[in-house]
Amino acid sequence: KAGVTQTPRYLIKTRGQQVTLSCSPISGHRSVSWYQQTPGQGLQFLFEYFSETQRNKGNFPGRFSGRQFSNSRSEMNVSTLELGDSALYLCASSPRGEETQYFGPGTRLLVL
Amino acid sequence: GENVEQHPSTLSVQEGDSAVIKCTYSDSASNYFPWYKQELGKRPQLIIDIRSNVGEKKDQRIAVTLNKTAKHFSLHITETQPEDSAVYFCAASIGPYNQGGKLIFGQGTELSVKP
């Protein structure tokens, strides 16, 4: 099976702009989780979607949002970008009912 | 609160030696504990995981032990090789997965294996 894919792989934005990142899970996986990875904070959970419903959310401001489509593909959006949003954004997919998560390659976002 | 502490933050060993990384979690309801390896510029890759009804699990040179009473779990790598050099992350599940459980990650251990 093909692995988790994410697009785009790299993004450069300026403060105040918004950005949308995309994640396609492994075929058959219905759960998609998003994580932010930074050198200082490590891997932090953003949110998790299953069957188009957000089931859990981490401690991030409302500027961070997401959604999941009927084909399980997921997008996350960050509005009003801040310098501190520069990070590697990783998504991970999981089969229904299992905790094992498989990560995508990530989208590296740089906010100037 | 939800927290996973991981030690050490850096670890340097000689090729052929063993490496041990330890993690402590705070949520007594956690029941799933994966370990990921992340090489520079690459995605985290699952290397081994353990569930709360098991005390130890082995896969070739890698083993994980879990002590639920003490709320800590450890990764053991034997006969280390230079290609084991990477950052290793432990994680613990928070909440039941069918209700949107999530993984809380440790801060990572940078392992360097010197030839």
mmCIF file of C-alpha atoms in Angstrom:
data_model
loop_
_atom_site.group_PDB
_atom_site.id
_atom_site.type_symbol
_atom_site.label_atom_id
_atom_site.label_comp_id
_atom_site.label_asym_id
_atom_site.label_seq_id
_atom_site.Cartn_x
_atom_site.Cartn_y
_atom_site.Cartn_z
ATOM 1 C CA LYS A 1 0.000 0.000 0.000
ATOM 2 C CA ALA A 2 1.128 3.530 -0.609
ATOM 3 C CA GLY A 3 2.121 5.436 2.518
ATOM 4 C CA VAL A 4 0.747 8.624 3.955
ATOM 5 C CA THR A 5 1.313 11.582 1.646
ATOM 6 C CA GLN A 6 1.331 15.290 2.419
ATOM 7 C CA THR A 7 1.280 18.333 0.184
ATOM 8 C CA PRO A 8 2.939 20.675 -0.208
ATOM 9 C CA ARG A 9 6.271 19.573 1.213
ATOM 10 C CA TYR A 10 7.570 23.107 1.735
ATOM 11 C CA LEU A 11 5.870 26.450 2.198
ATOM 12 C CA ILE A 12 7.050 29.981 2.829
ATOM 13 C CA LYS A 13 4.494 32.486 4.068
ATOM 14 C CA THR A 14 4.515 35.892 5.716
ATOM 15 C CA ARG A 15 2.960 36.910 8.990
ATOM 16 C CA GLY A 16 -0.778 37.452 8.817
ATOM 17 C CA GLN A 17 -1.335 35.120 5.874
ATOM 18 C CA GLN A 18 -3.181 31.846 6.080
ATOM 19 C CA VAL A 19 -2.151 28.400 4.890
ATOM 20 C CA THR A 20 -3.831 25.094 4.076
ATOM 21 C CA LEU A 21 -2.003 21.779 4.298
ATOM 22 C CA SER A 22 -3.241 18.496 2.889
ATOM 23 C CA CYS A 23 -2.860 14.890 4.027
ATOM 24 C CA SER A 24 -3.873 11.689 2.242
ATOM 25 C CA PRO A 25 -3.949 8.669 4.562
ATOM 26 C CA ILE A 26 -3.041 5.092 3.790
ATOM 27 C CA SER A 27 -5.822 3.444 1.806
ATOM 28 C CA GLY A 28 -8.431 2.063 4.185
ATOM 29 C CA HIS A 29 -7.334 4.198 7.141
ATOM 30 C CA ARG A 30 -10.131 6.387 8.452
ATOM 31 C CA SER A 31 -8.361 8.212 11.288
ATOM 32 C CA VAL A 32 -6.032 11.140 10.618
ATOM 33 C CA SER A 33 -4.095 12.949 13.322
ATOM 34 C CA TRP A 34 -2.055 16.127 12.962
ATOM 35 C CA TYR A 35 1.083 17.072 14.899
ATOM 36 C CA GLN A 36 3.330 20.103 15.033
ATOM 37 C CA GLN A 37 7.060 19.420 15.399
ATOM 38 C CA THR A 38 9.485 22.113 16.516
ATOM 39 C CA PRO A 39 12.999 21.852 17.998
ATOM 40 C CA GLY A 40 11.869 23.442 21.243
ATOM 41 C CA GLN A 41 8.486 21.784 21.824
ATOM 42 C CA GLY A 42 8.950 18.429 20.126
ATOM 43 C CA LEU A 43 5.911 16.655 18.689
ATOM 44 C CA GLN A 44 2.654 18.206 19.835
ATOM 45 C CA PHE A 45 -0.812 16.869 19.076
ATOM 46 C CA LEU A 46 -3.090 19.240 17.152
ATOM 47 C CA PHE A 47 -6.260 17.243 16.438
ATOM 48 C CA GLU A 48 -7.620 13.930 15.230
ATOM 49 C CA TYR A 49 -10.382 13.212 12.718
ATOM 50 C CA PHE A 50 -12.377 10.072 12.118
ATOM 51 C CA SER A 51 -15.209 9.757 9.601
ATOM 52 C CA GLU A 52 -15.233 13.509 9.028
ATOM 53 C CA THR A 53 -15.615 14.256 12.757
ATOM 54 C CA GLN A 54 -13.045 15.853 15.022
ATOM 55 C CA ARG A 55 -12.778 13.524 17.997
ATOM 56 C CA ASN A 56 -9.986 15.182 19.929
ATOM 57 C CA LYS A 57 -8.110 18.449 19.997
ATOM 58 C CA GLY A 58 -4.825 19.559 21.504
ATOM 59 C CA ASN A 59 -3.966 22.810 23.215
ATOM 60 C CA PHE A 60 -3.595 25.071 20.214
ATOM 61 C CA PRO A 61 -5.375 28.377 19.537
ATOM 62 C CA GLY A 62 -8.449 28.571 17.344
ATOM 63 C CA ARG A 63 -6.299 29.779 14.444
ATOM 64 C CA PHE A 64 -5.523 26.116 13.893
ATOM 65 C CA SER A 65 -8.398 24.198 12.365
ATOM 66 C CA GLY A 66 -8.930 21.141 10.254
ATOM 67 C CA ARG A 67 -11.409 19.016 8.435
ATOM 68 C CA GLN A 68 -11.729 15.573 6.925
ATOM 69 C CA PHE A 69 -13.454 14.603 3.728
ATOM 70 C CA SER A 70 -15.555 11.545 2.953
ATOM 71 C CA ASN A 71 -12.536 9.867 1.301
ATOM 72 C CA SER A 72 -10.602 10.317 4.595
ATOM 73 C CA ARG A 73 -8.275 12.933 3.154
ATOM 74 C CA SER A 74 -7.705 15.714 5.642
ATOM 75 C CA GLU A 75 -6.708 19.350 5.555
ATOM 76 C CA MET A 76 -5.508 21.653 8.254
ATOM 77 C CA ASN A 77 -5.650 25.414 8.096
ATOM 78 C CA VAL A 78 -3.712 28.014 10.018
ATOM 79 C CA SER A 79 -5.011 31.557 9.826
ATOM 80 C CA THR A 80 -3.244 34.798 10.724
ATOM 81 C CA LEU A 81 0.169 33.184 10.691
ATOM 82 C CA GLU A 82 2.709 34.086 13.358
ATOM 83 C CA LEU A 83 6.472 33.621 13.332
ATOM 84 C CA GLY A 84 6.104 30.909 15.975
ATOM 85 C CA ASP A 85 4.016 28.808 13.614
ATOM 86 C CA SER A 86 7.155 27.906 11.688
ATOM 87 C CA ALA A 87 7.409 24.163 12.122
ATOM 88 C CA LEU A 88 7.192 20.757 10.519
ATOM 89 C CA TYR A 89 3.542 19.719 10.336
ATOM 90 C CA LEU A 90 3.067 15.973 10.343
ATOM 91 C CA CYS A 91 -0.048 13.988 9.768
ATOM 92 C CA ALA A 92 -0.476 10.340 10.722
ATOM 93 C CA SER A 93 -3.117 7.838 9.732
ATOM 94 C CA SER A 94 -4.476 4.864 11.564
ATOM 95 C CA PRO A 95 -6.966 2.094 10.835
ATOM 96 C CA ARG A 96 -10.256 2.335 12.705
ATOM 97 C CA GLY A 97 -9.971 1.115 16.275
ATOM 98 C CA GLU A 98 -6.190 0.799 16.385
ATOM 99 C CA GLU A 99 -3.696 3.138 17.947
ATOM 100 C CA THR A 100 -0.789 2.461 15.586
ATOM 101 C CA GLN A 101 -0.151 5.655 13.671
ATOM 102 C CA TYR A 102 1.842 5.917 10.461
ATOM 103 C CA PHE A 103 3.348 9.279 9.669
ATOM 104 C CA GLY A 104 3.569 11.212 6.439
ATOM 105 C CA PRO A 105 6.742 13.068 5.352
ATOM 106 C CA GLY A 106 5.468 16.360 6.723
ATOM 107 C CA THR A 107 5.047 19.878 5.429
ATOM 108 C CA ARG A 108 7.767 22.292 6.466
ATOM 109 C CA LEU A 109 6.273 25.745 6.980
ATOM 110 C CA LEU A 110 8.418 28.830 7.311
ATOM 111 C CA VAL A 111 6.735 32.060 8.383
ATOM 112 C CA LEU A 112 8.682 35.255 7.663
ATOM 113 C CA GLY B 1 -1.744 16.911 33.350
ATOM 114 C CA GLU B 2 -0.845 14.824 30.344
ATOM 115 C CA ASN B 3 2.897 14.439 30.185
ATOM 116 C CA VAL B 4 5.593 12.056 28.977
ATOM 117 C CA GLU B 5 9.145 12.573 30.190
ATOM 118 C CA GLN B 6 11.997 11.018 28.243
ATOM 119 C CA HIS B 7 15.636 10.552 29.282
ATOM 120 C CA PRO B 8 18.350 11.032 28.305
ATOM 121 C CA SER B 9 18.063 13.800 25.728
ATOM 122 C CA THR B 10 21.317 12.703 24.098
ATOM 123 C CA LEU B 11 23.072 9.350 24.177
ATOM 124 C CA SER B 12 26.387 8.396 22.629
ATOM 125 C CA VAL B 13 27.519 4.757 22.497
ATOM 126 C CA GLN B 14 30.184 2.725 20.763
ATOM 127 C CA GLU B 15 29.161 0.394 17.993
ATOM 128 C CA GLY B 16 28.204 -2.964 19.470
ATOM 129 C CA ASP B 17 27.217 -1.548 22.856
ATOM 130 C CA SER B 18 23.644 -1.431 24.172
ATOM 131 C CA ALA B 19 21.498 1.691 24.431
ATOM 132 C CA VAL B 20 18.627 2.271 26.849
ATOM 133 C CA ILE B 21 16.093 5.101 26.696
ATOM 134 C CA LYS B 22 13.558 5.602 29.470
ATOM 135 C CA CYS B 23 10.144 7.272 29.552
ATOM 136 C CA THR B 24 7.684 8.072 32.311
ATOM 137 C CA TYR B 25 4.026 8.893 31.711
ATOM 138 C CA SER B 26 1.460 10.611 33.890
ATOM 139 C CA ASP B 27 -1.948 9.252 32.796
ATOM 140 C CA SER B 28 -2.640 5.950 34.542
ATOM 141 C CA ALA B 29 -5.277 5.203 31.870
ATOM 142 C CA SER B 30 -2.664 5.120 29.083
ATOM 143 C CA ASN B 31 -2.674 1.692 27.480
ATOM 144 C CA TYR B 32 -0.586 1.969 24.316
ATOM 145 C CA PHE B 33 3.102 2.912 24.098
ATOM 146 C CA PRO B 34 4.818 3.214 20.705
ATOM 147 C CA TRP B 35 8.421 4.110 19.932
ATOM 148 C CA TYR B 36 9.378 6.035 16.814
ATOM 149 C CA LYS B 37 12.727 6.556 15.117
ATOM 150 C CA GLN B 38 13.272 9.745 13.154
ATOM 151 C CA GLU B 39 16.311 10.202 10.959
ATOM 152 C CA LEU B 40 17.363 13.683 9.929
ATOM 153 C CA GLY B 41 14.909 15.160 7.446
ATOM 154 C CA LYS B 42 12.660 12.103 7.455
ATOM 155 C CA ARG B 43 9.314 11.122 8.923
ATOM 156 C CA PRO B 44 9.002 9.324 12.274
ATOM 157 C CA GLN B 45 8.959 5.577 11.711
ATOM 158 C CA LEU B 46 7.316 3.167 14.161
ATOM 159 C CA ILE B 47 9.937 0.693 15.372
ATOM 160 C CA ILE B 48 8.114 -1.126 18.152
ATOM 161 C CA ASP B 49 5.064 -0.711 20.353
ATOM 162 C CA ILE B 50 3.617 -2.320 23.440
ATOM 163 C CA ARG B 51 0.168 -2.491 24.966
ATOM 164 C CA SER B 52 -0.636 -2.359 28.655
ATOM 165 C CA ASN B 53 -1.460 -6.051 28.971
ATOM 166 C CA VAL B 54 2.119 -6.994 28.044
ATOM 167 C CA GLY B 55 5.250 -6.435 30.118
ATOM 168 C CA GLU B 56 7.894 -6.913 27.451
ATOM 169 C CA LYS B 57 8.144 -7.194 23.692
ATOM 170 C CA LYS B 58 11.150 -7.992 21.488
ATOM 171 C CA ASP B 59 11.889 -7.588 17.807
ATOM 172 C CA GLN B 60 15.393 -8.686 16.856
ATOM 173 C CA ARG B 61 17.800 -6.167 18.451
ATOM 174 C CA ILE B 62 15.040 -3.993 19.868
ATOM 175 C CA ALA B 63 13.003 -4.582 23.014
ATOM 176 C CA VAL B 64 10.553 -2.546 25.047
ATOM 177 C CA THR B 65 9.627 -3.093 28.690
ATOM 178 C CA LEU B 66 6.630 -1.654 30.503
ATOM 179 C CA ASN B 67 6.058 -1.195 34.236
ATOM 180 C CA LYS B 68 2.473 -0.030 34.651
ATOM 181 C CA THR B 69 2.731 0.293 38.420
ATOM 182 C CA ALA B 70 5.628 2.718 38.161
ATOM 183 C CA LYS B 71 4.240 4.240 34.941
ATOM 184 C CA HIS B 72 7.430 3.920 33.000
ATOM 185 C CA PHE B 73 8.611 2.103 29.894
ATOM 186 C CA SER B 74 11.989 1.680 28.264
ATOM 187 C CA LEU B 75 13.535 0.999 24.870
ATOM 188 C CA HIS B 76 16.532 -1.307 24.700
ATOM 189 C CA ILE B 77 18.714 -1.562 21.609
ATOM 190 C CA THR B 78 21.411 -4.233 21.664
ATOM 191 C CA GLU B 79 24.462 -4.574 19.388
ATOM 192 C CA THR B 80 24.060 -1.009 18.173
ATOM 193 C CA GLN B 81 25.111 -0.106 14.652
ATOM 194 C CA PRO B 82 25.907 3.286 13.069
ATOM 195 C CA GLU B 83 22.587 3.157 11.190
ATOM 196 C CA ASP B 84 20.792 3.184 14.558
ATOM 197 C CA SER B 85 21.887 6.824 14.906
ATOM 198 C CA ALA B 86 18.704 8.938 14.933
ATOM 199 C CA VAL B 87 16.268 10.677 17.265
ATOM 200 C CA TYR B 88 14.006 8.280 19.153
ATOM 201 C CA PHE B 89 10.615 9.309 20.533
ATOM 202 C CA CYS B 90 8.461 7.503 23.037
ATOM 203 C CA ALA B 91 4.731 8.159 23.245
ATOM 204 C CA ALA B 92 1.750 7.230 25.387
ATOM 205 C CA SER B 93 -1.904 7.107 24.413
ATOM 206 C CA ILE B 94 -4.289 9.415 26.229
ATOM 207 C CA GLY B 95 -7.906 8.335 26.470
ATOM 208 C CA PRO B 96 -9.677 5.435 24.758
ATOM 209 C CA TYR B 97 -8.860 5.381 21.086
ATOM 210 C CA ASN B 98 -12.403 4.813 19.892
ATOM 211 C CA GLN B 99 -13.283 8.106 21.531
ATOM 212 C CA GLY B 100 -10.538 10.069 19.859
ATOM 213 C CA GLY B 101 -7.511 9.054 21.851
ATOM 214 C CA LYS B 102 -4.299 10.858 21.109
ATOM 215 C CA LEU B 103 -0.576 10.277 21.519
ATOM 216 C CA ILE B 104 1.554 12.392 23.821
ATOM 217 C CA PHE B 105 5.229 12.296 22.844
ATOM 218 C CA GLY B 106 8.383 12.542 24.876
ATOM 219 C CA GLN B 107 10.935 15.188 23.959
ATOM 220 C CA GLY B 108 13.150 12.754 22.066
ATOM 221 C CA THR B 109 16.574 11.178 22.530
ATOM 222 C CA GLU B 110 19.329 11.822 20.020
ATOM 223 C CA LEU B 111 21.269 8.570 19.770
ATOM 224 C CA SER B 112 24.729 8.603 18.233
ATOM 225 C CA VAL B 113 26.479 5.308 17.544
ATOM 226 C CA LYS B 114 30.210 5.733 16.942
ATOM 227 C CA PRO B 115 31.984 3.230 14.727
#
